[in-house]
Tab-separated table of C-alpha atoms in Angstrom:
chain	number	residue	atom	x	y	z
A	74	MET	CA	12.293	30.737	5.273
A	75	GLN	CA	11.351	30.736	1.570
A	76	SER	CA	8.655	28.250	0.629
A	77	SER	CA	9.611	25.779	-2.216
A	78	ALA	CA	7.611	23.231	-3.863
A	79	ILE	CA	8.269	19.607	-2.968
A	80	ARG	CA	6.973	16.931	-5.279
A	81	CYS	CA	6.272	13.589	-3.724
A	82	LYS	CA	5.235	10.301	-5.295
A	83	GLN	CA	5.146	6.867	-4.043
A	84	GLY	CA	4.965	3.801	-6.278
A	85	LEU	CA	3.772	0.331	-5.180
A	86	LEU	CA	6.096	-2.209	-6.735
A	87	THR	CA	4.087	-5.510	-7.349
A	88	ALA	CA	4.746	-9.047	-6.395
A	89	ALA	CA	2.799	-12.153	-6.254
A	90	VAL	CA	3.471	-15.064	-4.046
A	91	ALA	CA	1.390	-18.158	-3.593
A	92	PHE	CA	1.411	-19.471	0.006
A	93	CYS	CA	-1.829	-21.433	0.769
A	94	CYS	CA	-5.465	-21.701	-0.091
A	95	LEU	CA	-8.561	-22.115	2.100
A	96	TYR	CA	-9.201	-25.563	0.635
A	97	ALA	CA	-6.357	-27.967	0.075
A	98	SER	CA	-8.041	-29.446	-2.954
A	99	THR	CA	-7.983	-26.031	-4.758
A	100	ALA	CA	-4.661	-24.754	-3.575
A	101	SER	CA	-2.953	-25.581	-6.870
A	102	ALA	CA	-6.050	-24.485	-8.988
A	103	VAL	CA	-6.038	-20.850	-7.688
A	104	SER	CA	-3.843	-18.284	-9.447
A	105	CYS	CA	-3.695	-14.571	-8.370
A	106	THR	CA	-1.878	-11.528	-9.639
A	107	VAL	CA	-1.526	-7.971	-8.193
A	108	SER	CA	-1.293	-4.594	-9.970
A	109	THR	CA	-1.496	-1.112	-8.395
A	110	VAL	CA	-2.427	2.446	-8.943
A	111	PRO	CA	0.313	4.319	-7.163
A	112	VAL	CA	-0.137	6.676	-4.246
A	113	ARG	CA	0.697	10.185	-5.252
A	114	PHE	CA	1.057	12.875	-2.743
A	115	GLY	CA	1.525	15.903	-5.161
A	116	VAL	CA	3.079	19.025	-3.883
A	117	TYR	CA	3.951	19.070	-0.116
A	118	ASN	CA	4.081	22.292	1.669
A	119	PRO	CA	6.171	22.061	4.931
A	120	LEU	CA	4.349	25.095	6.340
A	121	GLN	CA	0.882	23.506	5.995
A	122	THR	CA	-0.636	22.673	9.411
A	123	ALA	CA	-2.751	19.699	8.284
A	124	PRO	CA	-1.320	16.423	7.088
A	125	LEU	CA	-1.331	15.619	3.341
A	126	SER	CA	-3.486	12.569	2.670
A	127	THR	CA	-4.209	10.629	-0.524
A	128	THR	CA	-5.146	7.113	-1.798
A	129	GLY	CA	-3.850	4.398	-4.067
A	130	THR	CA	-5.443	1.138	-5.127
A	131	ILE	CA	-4.176	-2.473	-5.124
A	132	ASN	CA	-5.966	-4.657	-7.625
A	133	VAL	CA	-6.061	-8.436	-7.055
A	134	ALA	CA	-7.203	-10.644	-9.831
A	135	CYS	CA	-7.611	-14.343	-9.244
A	136	THR	CA	-8.711	-17.390	-11.303
A	137	CYS	CA	-9.612	-20.891	-10.340
A	138	ALA	CA	-9.473	-23.905	-12.459
A	139	VAL	CA	-11.889	-26.108	-10.515
A	140	VAL	CA	-15.690	-25.806	-9.854
A	141	ASP	CA	-15.617	-25.962	-6.066
A	142	CYS	CA	-13.453	-22.844	-5.722
A	143	VAL	CA	-15.966	-20.085	-5.470
A	144	ALA	CA	-14.499	-18.282	-2.442
A	145	PHE	CA	-11.104	-18.104	-0.639
A	146	GLY	CA	-9.304	-15.881	1.758
A	147	TYR	CA	-6.184	-13.895	1.063
A	148	ARG	CA	-3.940	-11.411	2.754
A	149	ILE	CA	-2.176	-8.432	1.148
A	150	ASP	CA	1.064	-7.440	2.770
A	151	VAL	CA	2.889	-4.219	1.953
A	152	SER	CA	6.606	-4.069	2.780
A	153	ALA	CA	8.392	-1.221	4.641
A	154	GLY	CA	9.964	0.101	1.530
A	155	GLN	CA	13.385	1.848	1.558
A	156	SER	CA	13.236	2.773	5.190
A	157	GLY	CA	12.947	-0.876	6.472
A	158	ASN	CA	10.680	0.407	9.147
A	159	LEU	CA	6.869	-0.399	8.868
A	160	VAL	CA	6.013	2.224	11.495
A	161	GLN	CA	8.010	5.017	9.910
A	162	ARG	CA	8.218	4.728	6.061
A	163	GLU	CA	10.132	7.199	4.261
A	164	LEU	CA	10.018	8.946	0.896
A	165	ARG	CA	13.474	9.660	-0.334
A	166	ASP	CA	15.352	11.927	-2.666
A	167	GLY	CA	19.041	11.154	-2.373
A	168	THR	CA	19.880	11.999	1.267
A	169	LYS	CA	16.659	13.917	1.759
A	170	ARG	CA	13.721	12.233	3.659
A	171	LEU	CA	10.018	12.688	4.239
A	172	GLN	CA	8.212	10.505	6.635
A	173	TYR	CA	4.838	8.960	5.624
A	174	ASN	CA	2.763	5.783	6.079
A	175	LEU	CA	0.202	3.538	4.496
A	176	TYR	CA	-3.126	2.507	6.263
A	177	SER	CA	-5.853	0.160	5.529
A	178	ASP	CA	-8.697	2.479	6.786
A	179	PRO	CA	-9.723	5.957	5.938
A	180	GLY	CA	-9.352	7.074	9.575
A	181	PHE	CA	-5.566	6.367	9.339
A	182	THR	CA	-5.521	4.265	12.459
A	183	SER	CA	-4.421	0.732	11.061
A	184	LEU	CA	-0.892	0.549	9.578
A	185	TRP	CA	-0.497	-1.592	6.454
A	186	GLY	CA	2.388	-3.839	6.948
A	187	THR	CA	3.345	-7.563	6.584
A	188	GLY	CA	2.476	-10.692	8.526
A	189	ILE	CA	0.086	-10.670	11.471
A	190	GLY	CA	-0.082	-8.284	14.303
A	191	ALA	CA	-0.199	-4.558	14.922
A	192	THR	CA	1.398	-3.744	11.540
A	193	GLY	CA	0.191	-6.727	9.894
A	194	GLY	CA	-1.178	-7.451	6.349
A	195	VAL	CA	-4.855	-7.126	5.635
A	196	GLY	CA	-7.198	-10.077	5.162
A	197	PHE	CA	-9.994	-10.324	2.527
A	198	LEU	CA	-12.457	-12.802	1.088
A	199	TYR	CA	-12.403	-13.178	-2.573
A	200	LEU	CA	-15.566	-14.513	-4.335
A	201	LEU	CA	-14.961	-15.286	-7.896
A	202	ALA	CA	-18.535	-14.991	-8.982
A	203	LEU	CA	-18.761	-11.409	-7.545
A	204	PHE	CA	-15.535	-9.918	-8.438
A	205	GLY	CA	-14.824	-11.502	-11.761
A	206	SER	CA	-11.489	-10.318	-13.131
A	207	ARG	CA	-10.276	-8.125	-10.198
A	208	GLN	CA	-11.007	-6.818	-6.765
A	209	PRO	CA	-9.820	-3.295	-6.126
A	210	VAL	CA	-8.563	-2.523	-2.429
A	211	THR	CA	-8.044	1.035	-1.375
A	212	VAL	CA	-4.575	2.149	0.217
A	213	TYR	CA	-4.800	5.192	2.346
A	214	ALA	CA	-1.492	7.264	2.676
A	215	ARG	CA	-0.667	10.212	4.921
A	216	LEU	CA	2.290	12.450	4.964
A	217	PRO	CA	2.481	14.278	8.418
A	218	ALA	CA	2.480	18.054	8.438
A	219	ARG	CA	5.340	20.338	9.370
A	220	GLN	CA	8.249	18.173	8.310
A	221	THR	CA	11.419	19.995	7.596
A	222	ALA	CA	11.937	19.394	3.813
A	223	GLN	CA	13.933	20.449	0.843
A	224	PRO	CA	12.684	20.621	-2.701
A	225	GLY	CA	12.933	17.486	-4.598
A	226	ALA	CA	11.275	14.463	-6.198
A	227	TYR	CA	10.785	12.030	-3.306
A	228	SER	CA	9.685	8.436	-3.803
A	229	ASP	CA	9.577	5.017	-2.343
A	230	THR	CA	8.752	1.557	-3.592
A	231	PRO	CA	7.353	-0.786	-1.064
A	232	VAL	CA	6.511	-4.309	-2.391
A	233	VAL	CA	2.980	-5.506	-2.415
A	234	THR	CA	2.498	-9.372	-1.787
A	235	ILE	CA	-0.684	-11.431	-1.951
A	236	ILE	CA	-0.784	-14.593	0.199
A	237	TYR	CA	-3.660	-17.027	-0.525
């Protein structure tokens, strides 16, 4: 078998959705946005015995228009992307596929998904005085080793949602 370079990238499409706030009096006073630094796997070698791991960043920026809103909780959800399956995300290039996933921890044990549960979103506390304009959150990504793959430019675009 001839080894060919396979380029992989994964972009995080951003979306911001307001849902609730910790204090009812400040719910309409809080405003948050999300931006991302995409996960980029680089070149994947299907003969490599170790998984290919990398990171990306989700930046959360919030403001509050009232004095008593100094801290509030929020959750970041990341959709399943093109595969529609949070447990088995896919990078795609036409009909070609590579499995990968996104995690909230550097040990790659907690899948990052949506809602609450085993593949749920990840909760955070936002302190306006400490974080100022933005709070960066690391996304850990892993592409399992030894996948049968063809050369191509693989990508996926899961949607990032902040719920506060």
